[in-house]
PDB file of N, CA and C in Angstrom:
ATOM      1  N   MET N   1      72.696  85.900  78.972  1.00 60.00           N
ATOM      2  CA  MET N   1      73.312  86.737  78.018  1.00 60.00           C
ATOM      3  C   MET N   1      73.302  86.240  76.549  1.00 60.00           C
ATOM      4  N   LYS N   2      72.900  87.118  75.410  1.00 68.00           N
ATOM      5  CA  LYS N   2      72.884  86.312  74.017  1.00 68.00           C
ATOM      6  C   LYS N   2      73.340  87.232  73.296  1.00 68.00           C
ATOM      7  N   ILE N   3      74.506  86.733  72.648  1.00 63.00           N
ATOM      8  CA  ILE N   3      75.254  86.886  71.561  1.00 63.00           C
ATOM      9  C   ILE N   3      74.710  86.508  70.084  1.00 63.00           C
ATOM     10  N   LEU N   4      74.284  87.405  69.289  1.00 70.00           N
ATOM     11  CA  LEU N   4      73.969  86.792  67.985  1.00 70.00           C
ATOM     12  C   LEU N   4      72.812  85.605  68.077  1.00 70.00           C
ATOM     13  N   GLY N   5      72.234  85.931  68.914  1.00 78.00           N
ATOM     14  CA  GLY N   5      71.094  84.893  69.311  1.00 78.00           C
ATOM     15  C   GLY N   5      71.701  83.377  69.664  1.00 78.00           C
ATOM     16  N   MET N   6      72.486  83.446  70.406  1.00 77.00           N
ATOM     17  CA  MET N   6      73.402  82.281  71.008  1.00 77.00           C
ATOM     18  C   MET N   6      73.683  82.434  72.458  1.00 77.00           C
ATOM     19  N   GLY N   7      73.379  81.628  73.206  1.00 85.00           N
ATOM     20  CA  GLY N   7      73.601  81.566  74.708  1.00 85.00           C
ATOM     21  C   GLY N   7      74.967  81.076  74.916  1.00 85.00           C
ATOM     22  N   VAL N   8      75.377  81.505  76.283  1.00 86.00           N
ATOM     23  CA  VAL N   8      76.550  80.744  76.599  1.00 86.00           C
ATOM     24  C   VAL N   8      77.313  79.541  76.350  1.00 86.00           C
ATOM     25  N   PRO N   9      76.121  78.716  76.411  1.00 86.00           N
ATOM     26  CA  PRO N   9      76.713  76.858  76.004  1.00 86.00           C
ATOM     27  C   PRO N   9      76.817  76.974  74.767  1.00 86.00           C
ATOM     28  N   GLU N  10      75.975  77.691  73.671  1.00 89.00           N
ATOM     29  CA  GLU N  10      76.563  77.391  72.481  1.00 89.00           C
ATOM     30  C   GLU N  10      77.930  78.015  72.413  1.00 89.00           C
ATOM     31  N   LEU N  11      77.948  79.218  72.787  1.00 84.00           N
ATOM     32  CA  LEU N  11      79.658  79.958  72.451  1.00 84.00           C
ATOM     33  C   LEU N  11      80.511  79.064  72.972  1.00 84.00           C
ATOM     34  N   LEU N  12      80.408  78.538  73.814  1.00 88.00           N
ATOM     35  CA  LEU N  12      81.573  77.590  74.726  1.00 88.00           C
ATOM     36  C   LEU N  12      81.696  76.145  73.854  1.00 88.00           C
ATOM     37  N   ILE N  13      80.610  76.039  73.150  1.00 91.00           N
ATOM     38  CA  ILE N  13      80.838  74.639  72.284  1.00 91.00           C
ATOM     39  C   ILE N  13      81.524  75.563  70.851  1.00 91.00           C
ATOM     40  N   ILE N  14      81.468  76.159  70.552  1.00 88.00           N
ATOM     41  CA  ILE N  14      81.788  77.044  69.374  1.00 88.00           C
ATOM     42  C   ILE N  14      83.474  77.177  69.793  1.00 88.00           C
ATOM     43  N   LEU N  15      83.708  77.460  70.911  1.00 86.00           N
ATOM     44  CA  LEU N  15      85.022  77.604  70.975  1.00 86.00           C
ATOM     45  C   LEU N  15      85.787  76.498  71.448  1.00 86.00           C
ATOM     46  N   ALA N  16      85.232  75.652  71.720  1.00 89.00           N
ATOM     47  CA  ALA N  16      85.775  74.347  72.035  1.00 89.00           C
ATOM     48  C   ALA N  16      86.226  73.270  70.803  1.00 89.00           C
ATOM     49  N   VAL N  17      85.207  73.839  69.641  1.00 91.00           N
ATOM     50  CA  VAL N  17      85.483  72.925  68.483  1.00 91.00           C
ATOM     51  C   VAL N  17      86.580  74.170  67.984  1.00 91.00           C
ATOM     52  N   ILE N  18      86.518  75.178  68.091  1.00 87.00           N
ATOM     53  CA  ILE N  18      87.802  75.871  67.432  1.00 87.00           C
ATOM     54  C   ILE N  18      89.286  75.741  67.922  1.00 87.00           C
ATOM     55  N   LEU N  19      89.250  75.518  69.222  1.00 86.00           N
ATOM     56  CA  LEU N  19      90.210  74.883  69.974  1.00 86.00           C
ATOM     57  C   LEU N  19      90.527  73.628  69.281  1.00 86.00           C
ATOM     58  N   LEU N  20      89.876  72.782  69.119  1.00 88.00           N
ATOM     59  CA  LEU N  20      90.070  71.604  68.584  1.00 88.00           C
ATOM     60  C   LEU N  20      90.726  71.436  67.144  1.00 88.00           C
ATOM     61  N   ILE N  21      90.371  72.215  66.184  1.00 89.00           N
ATOM     62  CA  ILE N  21      90.587  72.470  64.956  1.00 89.00           C
ATOM     63  C   ILE N  21      91.810  73.218  65.001  1.00 89.00           C
ATOM     64  N   PHE N  22      92.223  74.362  65.622  1.00 85.00           N
ATOM     65  CA  PHE N  22      93.142  74.653  65.634  1.00 85.00           C
ATOM     66  C   PHE N  22      94.663  74.705  66.519  1.00 85.00           C
ATOM     67  N   GLY N  23      94.253  74.264  67.577  1.00 86.00           N
ATOM     68  CA  GLY N  23      95.145  73.791  68.599  1.00 86.00           C
ATOM     69  C   GLY N  23      95.157  75.141  69.577  1.00 86.00           C
ATOM     70  N   PRO N  24      95.550  74.794  70.969  1.00 83.00           N
ATOM     71  CA  PRO N  24      95.985  75.699  71.570  1.00 83.00           C
ATOM     72  C   PRO N  24      97.371  76.678  71.229  1.00 83.00           C
ATOM     73  N   LYS N  25      98.303  76.113  70.242  1.00 87.00           N
ATOM     74  CA  LYS N  25      99.345  76.903  69.901  1.00 87.00           C
ATOM     75  C   LYS N  25      99.323  78.033  69.136  1.00 87.00           C
ATOM     76  N   ASN N  26      98.050  77.609  68.238  1.00 86.00           N
ATOM     77  CA  ASN N  26      97.867  78.386  66.864  1.00 86.00           C
ATOM     78  C   ASN N  26      96.383  79.407  67.272  1.00 86.00           C
ATOM     79  N   LEU N  27      95.890  79.346  68.205  1.00 83.00           N
ATOM     80  CA  LEU N  27      94.867  80.071  68.619  1.00 83.00           C
ATOM     81  C   LEU N  27      95.163  81.491  69.086  1.00 83.00           C
ATOM     82  N   PRO N  28      96.252  82.035  69.718  1.00 87.00           N
ATOM     83  CA  PRO N  28      96.863  83.293  69.830  1.00 87.00           C
ATOM     84  C   PRO N  28      97.078  83.845  68.351  1.00 87.00           C
ATOM     85  N   LYS N  29      97.515  82.969  67.487  1.00 89.00           N
ATOM     86  CA  LYS N  29      97.950  83.615  65.968  1.00 89.00           C
ATOM     87  C   LYS N  29      96.455  84.016  65.497  1.00 89.00           C
ATOM     88  N   LEU N  30      95.562  83.059  65.414  1.00 86.00           N
ATOM     89  CA  LEU N  30      94.155  83.208  64.883  1.00 86.00           C
ATOM     90  C   LEU N  30      93.585  84.529  65.509  1.00 86.00           C
ATOM     91  N   GLY N  31      93.892  84.578  66.883  1.00 85.00           N
ATOM     92  CA  GLY N  31      92.810  85.710  67.647  1.00 85.00           C
ATOM     93  C   GLY N  31      93.756  86.928  67.024  1.00 85.00           C
ATOM     94  N   SER N  32      94.834  87.167  66.804  1.00 91.00           N
ATOM     95  CA  SER N  32      95.677  88.153  66.399  1.00 91.00           C
ATOM     96  C   SER N  32      95.375  88.458  65.136  1.00 91.00           C
ATOM     97  N   ALA N  33      95.175  87.719  63.907  1.00 90.00           N
ATOM     98  CA  ALA N  33      94.944  87.718  62.715  1.00 90.00           C
ATOM     99  C   ALA N  33      93.632  88.165  62.739  1.00 90.00           C
ATOM    100  N   LEU N  34      92.511  87.518  63.126  1.00 87.00           N
ATOM    101  CA  LEU N  34      91.187  88.251  63.306  1.00 87.00           C
ATOM    102  C   LEU N  34      91.061  89.561  63.635  1.00 87.00           C
ATOM    103  N   GLY N  35      91.707  89.966  65.112  1.00 90.00           N
ATOM    104  CA  GLY N  35      91.691  91.391  65.146  1.00 90.00           C
ATOM    105  C   GLY N  35      91.864  92.457  64.338  1.00 90.00           C
ATOM    106  N   LYS N  36      93.115  92.030  63.610  1.00 94.00           N
ATOM    107  CA  LYS N  36      93.880  92.802  62.631  1.00 94.00           C
ATOM    108  C   LYS N  36      92.941  93.129  61.564  1.00 94.00           C
ATOM    109  N   THR N  37      92.120  91.875  61.105  1.00 92.00           N
ATOM    110  CA  THR N  37      91.260  92.027  59.768  1.00 92.00           C
ATOM    111  C   THR N  37      90.160  92.855  60.211  1.00 92.00           C
ATOM    112  N   VAL N  38      89.452  92.414  61.515  1.00 90.00           N
ATOM    113  CA  VAL N  38      88.255  93.687  61.954  1.00 90.00           C
ATOM    114  C   VAL N  38      88.843  94.916  61.803  1.00 90.00           C
ATOM    115  N   LYS N  39      89.793  95.185  62.463  1.00 91.00           N
ATOM    116  CA  LYS N  39      90.363  96.836  62.349  1.00 91.00           C
ATOM    117  C   LYS N  39      90.480  97.283  60.760  1.00 91.00           C
ATOM    118  N   ASN N  40      91.228  96.105  59.920  1.00 90.00           N
ATOM    119  CA  ASN N  40      91.381  96.697  58.734  1.00 90.00           C
ATOM    120  C   ASN N  40      89.911  97.154  57.851  1.00 90.00           C
ATOM    121  N   LEU N  41      88.985  96.365  58.338  1.00 88.00           N
ATOM    122  CA  LEU N  41      87.694  96.518  57.655  1.00 88.00           C
ATOM    123  C   LEU N  41      86.853  97.713  58.307  1.00 88.00           C
ATOM    124  N   ARG N  42      87.127  98.060  59.608  1.00 88.00           N
ATOM    125  CA  ARG N  42      86.492  99.285  60.165  1.00 88.00           C
ATOM    126  C   ARG N  42      87.324 100.205  59.807  1.00 88.00           C
ATOM    127  N   ASP N  43      88.469 100.213  59.407  1.00 87.00           N
ATOM    128  CA  ASP N  43      89.178 101.458  58.746  1.00 87.00           C
ATOM    129  C   ASP N  43      88.732 101.662  57.065  1.00 87.00           C
ATOM    130  N   GLY N  44      88.572 100.898  56.676  1.00 85.00           N
ATOM    131  CA  GLY N  44      88.442 100.813  55.364  1.00 85.00           C
ATOM    132  C   GLY N  44      86.937 101.260  55.286  1.00 85.00           C
ATOM    133  N   ILE N  45      85.842 101.053  55.666  1.00 84.00           N
ATOM    134  CA  ILE N  45      84.798 101.338  56.210  1.00 84.00           C
ATOM    135  C   ILE N  45      84.688 102.774  56.434  1.00 84.00           C
ATOM    136  N   GLY N  46      85.134 103.018  57.216  1.00 81.00           N
ATOM    137  CA  GLY N  46      85.211 104.388  57.527  1.00 81.00           C
ATOM    138  C   GLY N  46      85.696 105.465  56.726  1.00 81.00           C
ATOM    139  N   SER N  47      86.970 104.964  56.022  1.00 82.00           N
ATOM    140  CA  SER N  47      87.541 105.840  54.910  1.00 82.00           C
ATOM    141  C   SER N  47      86.410 106.334  53.889  1.00 82.00           C
ATOM    142  N   GLY N  48      85.833 104.988  53.516  1.00 79.00           N
ATOM    143  CA  GLY N  48      85.038 105.080  52.531  1.00 79.00           C
ATOM    144  C   GLY N  48      84.054 105.883  52.758  1.00 79.00           C
ATOM    145  N   GLU N  49      83.302 105.930  53.755  1.00 79.00           N
ATOM    146  CA  GLU N  49      82.422 106.829  53.967  1.00 79.00           C
ATOM    147  C   GLU N  49      82.778 108.400  54.354  1.00 79.00           C
ATOM    148  N   LYS N  50      83.785 108.436  54.493  1.00 77.00           N
ATOM    149  CA  LYS N  50      84.354 109.977  54.289  1.00 77.00           C
ATOM    150  C   LYS N  50      84.824 110.272  53.210  1.00 77.00           C
ATOM    151  N   GLU N  51      85.250 109.506  52.298  1.00 78.00           N
ATOM    152  CA  GLU N  51      85.358 109.917  50.918  1.00 78.00           C
ATOM    153  C   GLU N  51      83.838 109.993  50.028  1.00 78.00           C
ATOM    154  N   ILE N  52      82.962 109.453  50.404  1.00 77.00           N
ATOM    155  CA  ILE N  52      81.675 109.492  50.083  1.00 77.00           C
ATOM    156  C   ILE N  52      81.349 111.021  50.120  1.00 77.00           C
ATOM    157  N   GLU N  53      81.052 111.393  51.823  1.00 74.00           N
ATOM    158  CA  GLU N  53      80.531 112.771  52.216  1.00 74.00           C
ATOM    159  C   GLU N  53      81.299 113.740  51.432  1.00 74.00           C
ATOM    160  N   GLU N  54      82.594 113.597  51.462  1.00 72.00           N
ATOM    161  CA  GLU N  54      83.489 114.718  50.581  1.00 72.00           C
ATOM    162  C   GLU N  54      82.940 114.739  49.116  1.00 72.00           C
ATOM    163  N   ALA N  55      82.694 113.547  48.592  1.00 72.00           N
ATOM    164  CA  ALA N  55      82.309 113.624  47.261  1.00 72.00           C
ATOM    165  C   ALA N  55      80.982 114.222  46.676  1.00 72.00           C
ATOM    166  N   VAL N  56      80.190 113.882  47.814  1.00 71.00           N
ATOM    167  CA  VAL N  56      78.665 114.362  47.428  1.00 71.00           C
ATOM    168  C   VAL N  56      78.671 115.810  48.522  1.00 71.00           C
ATOM    169  N   ASP N  57      78.208 117.017  47.863  1.00 68.00           N
ATOM    170  CA  ASP N  57      77.878 118.028  48.434  1.00 68.00           C
ATOM    171  C   ASP N  57      76.479 118.195  48.355  1.00 68.00           C
ATOM    172  N   GLN N  58      75.947 117.960  49.427  1.00 69.00           N
ATOM    173  CA  GLN N  58      74.300 117.845  49.760  1.00 69.00           C
ATOM    174  C   GLN N  58      73.701 119.156  49.363  1.00 69.00           C
ATOM    175  N   ASP N  59      74.498 120.148  49.715  1.00 69.00           N
ATOM    176  CA  ASP N  59      74.043 121.345  49.354  1.00 69.00           C
ATOM    177  C   ASP N  59      73.547 121.648  47.939  1.00 69.00           C
ATOM    178  N   GLU N  60      74.888 121.464  47.489  1.00 73.00           N
ATOM    179  CA  GLU N  60      74.722 121.224  46.019  1.00 73.00           C
ATOM    180  C   GLU N  60      73.729 120.704  45.394  1.00 73.00           C
ATOM    181  N   ILE N  61      73.381 119.408  45.488  1.00 72.00           N
ATOM    182  CA  ILE N  61      72.192 118.639  45.192  1.00 72.00           C
ATOM    183  C   ILE N  61      70.958 119.294  45.175  1.00 72.00           C
ATOM    184  N   VAL N  62      70.697 119.755  46.553  1.00 70.00           N
ATOM    185  CA  VAL N  62      69.347 120.436  46.891  1.00 70.00           C
ATOM    186  C   VAL N  62      68.946 121.684  45.932  1.00 70.00           C
ATOM    187  N   GLU N  63      70.151 122.264  45.484  1.00 72.00           N
ATOM    188  CA  GLU N  63      70.078 123.567  44.738  1.00 72.00           C
ATOM    189  C   GLU N  63      69.618 123.267  43.549  1.00 72.00           C
ATOM    190  N   GLU N  64      70.303 122.125  42.839  1.00 73.00           N
ATOM    191  CA  GLU N  64      69.898 121.413  41.409  1.00 73.00           C
ATOM    192  C   GLU N  64      68.845 120.994  41.406  1.00 73.00           C
ATOM    193  N   VAL N  65      68.099 120.265  42.334  1.00 71.00           N
ATOM    194  CA  VAL N  65      66.825 119.828  42.357  1.00 71.00           C
ATOM    195  C   VAL N  65      65.656 120.969  42.557  1.00 71.00           C
ATOM    196  N   ALA N  66      66.036 121.729  43.500  1.00 69.00           N
ATOM    197  CA  ALA N  66      65.352 122.908  43.674  1.00 69.00           C
ATOM    198  C   ALA N  66      65.021 123.783  42.005  1.00 69.00           C
ATOM    199  N   GLU N  67      66.317 123.777  41.339  1.00 71.00           N
ATOM    200  CA  GLU N  67      66.317 124.678  39.920  1.00 71.00           C
ATOM    201  C   GLU N  67      65.539 123.732  39.110  1.00 71.00           C
ATOM    202  N   GLU N  68      65.492 122.292  38.889  1.00 68.00           N
ATOM    203  CA  GLU N  68      64.932 121.720  37.866  1.00 68.00           C
ATOM    204  C   GLU N  68      63.361 121.896  38.037  1.00 68.00           C
ATOM    205  N   ALA N  69      62.769 122.216  38.639  1.00 63.00           N
ATOM    206  CA  ALA N  69      61.326 122.652  38.808  1.00 63.00           C
ATOM    207  C   ALA N  69      60.626 121.243  38.729  1.00 63.00           C
ATOM    208  N   PRO N  70      60.609 120.264  39.638  1.00 64.00           N
ATOM    209  CA  PRO N  70      60.051 119.013  39.464  1.00 64.00           C
ATOM    210  C   PRO N  70      58.877 118.926  38.884  1.00 64.00           C
ATOM    211  N   LYS N  71      57.930 119.944  39.359  1.00 64.00           N
ATOM    212  CA  LYS N  71      56.347 119.925  38.729  1.00 64.00           C
ATOM    213  C   LYS N  71      56.584 120.044  37.049  1.00 64.00           C
ATOM    214  N   LYS N  72      57.329 120.848  36.272  1.00 64.00           N
ATOM    215  CA  LYS N  72      57.404 121.041  35.234  1.00 64.00           C
ATOM    216  C   LYS N  72      57.852 119.879  34.676  1.00 64.00           C
ATOM    217  N   THR N  73      59.123 119.267  35.018  1.00 62.00           N
ATOM    218  CA  THR N  73      59.342 118.014  34.572  1.00 62.00           C
ATOM    219  C   THR N  73      58.445 116.647  34.398  1.00 62.00           C
ATOM    220  N   VAL N  74      57.756 116.704  35.358  1.00 62.00           N
ATOM    221  CA  VAL N  74      57.019 115.551  35.418  1.00 62.00           C
ATOM    222  C   VAL N  74      55.769 116.076  34.412  1.00 62.00           C
ATOM    223  N   LYS N  75      55.296 117.149  34.588  1.00 62.00           N
ATOM    224  CA  LYS N  75      54.453 117.460  33.264  1.00 62.00           C
ATOM    225  C   LYS N  75      54.864 117.065  32.107  1.00 62.00           C
ATOM    226  N   LYS N  76      55.979 118.039  31.752  1.00 61.00           N
ATOM    227  CA  LYS N  76      56.557 117.551  30.401  1.00 61.00           C
ATOM    228  C   LYS N  76      56.414 115.984  29.934  1.00 61.00           C
ATOM    229  N   LYS N  77      57.065 114.949  30.956  1.00 59.00           N
ATOM    230  CA  LYS N  77      56.975 113.386  30.673  1.00 59.00           C
ATOM    231  C   LYS N  77      55.902 112.992  30.554  1.00 59.00           C
ATOM    232  N   VAL N  78      54.775 113.452  31.250  1.00 58.00           N
ATOM    233  CA  VAL N  78      53.212 113.150  31.509  1.00 58.00           C
ATOM    234  C   VAL N  78      52.975 113.427  29.752  1.00 58.00           C
ATOM    235  N   VAL N  79      53.086 114.538  29.437  1.00 58.00           N
ATOM    236  CA  VAL N  79      52.222 115.021  28.071  1.00 58.00           C
ATOM    237  C   VAL N  79      52.732 114.192  27.009  1.00 58.00           C
ATOM    238  N   VAL N  80      54.297 114.083  27.329  1.00 54.00           N
ATOM    239  CA  VAL N  80      54.844 113.622  25.895  1.00 54.00           C
ATOM    240  C   VAL N  80      54.589 112.024  26.089  1.00 54.00           C
ATOM    241  N   LYS N  81      54.579 111.490  27.081  1.00 55.00           N
ATOM    242  CA  LYS N  81      53.820 109.624  27.342  1.00 55.00           C
ATOM    243  C   LYS N  81      52.356 109.602  26.632  1.00 55.00           C
ATOM    244  N   LYS N  82      51.586 110.804  26.996  1.00 55.00           N
ATOM    245  CA  LYS N  82      50.227 110.896  26.473  1.00 55.00           C
ATOM    246  C   LYS N  82      50.256 110.798  24.836  1.00 55.00           C
ATOM    247  N   ALA N  83      51.153 111.786  24.377  1.00 54.00           N
ATOM    248  CA  ALA N  83      51.323 111.546  22.910  1.00 54.00           C
ATOM    249  C   ALA N  83      51.773 110.721  22.129  1.00 54.00           C
ATOM    250  N   ASP N  84      52.492 110.024  22.843  1.00 55.00           N
ATOM    251  CA  ASP N  84      53.419 108.557  22.105  1.00 55.00           C
ATOM    252  C   ASP N  84      52.399 107.873  22.134  1.00 55.00           C
ATOM    253  N   GLU N  85      51.336 107.587  23.150  1.00 57.00           N
ATOM    254  CA  GLU N  85      50.173 106.588  23.181  1.00 57.00           C
ATOM    255  C   GLU N  85      49.287 106.261  22.064  1.00 57.00           C
TER     256      GLU N  85
END
């Protein structure tokens, strides 16, 4: 079983080092704080995606692009660029 490219022995070593650094009494507090942080990050990312989707109306953008007539816009820029040279 590989998690982030590490096998079980590597994960056990990392867990042992964390246990030594923080001690067995603080480990539940650390786990709880880490879990809350991950939950808050997921909630923040989810709400950010939702806000972006609400702010950007894709149908409106497609209509605007279609109205711009891209070939004419490109042709104008090419003609202007050649005239400047």
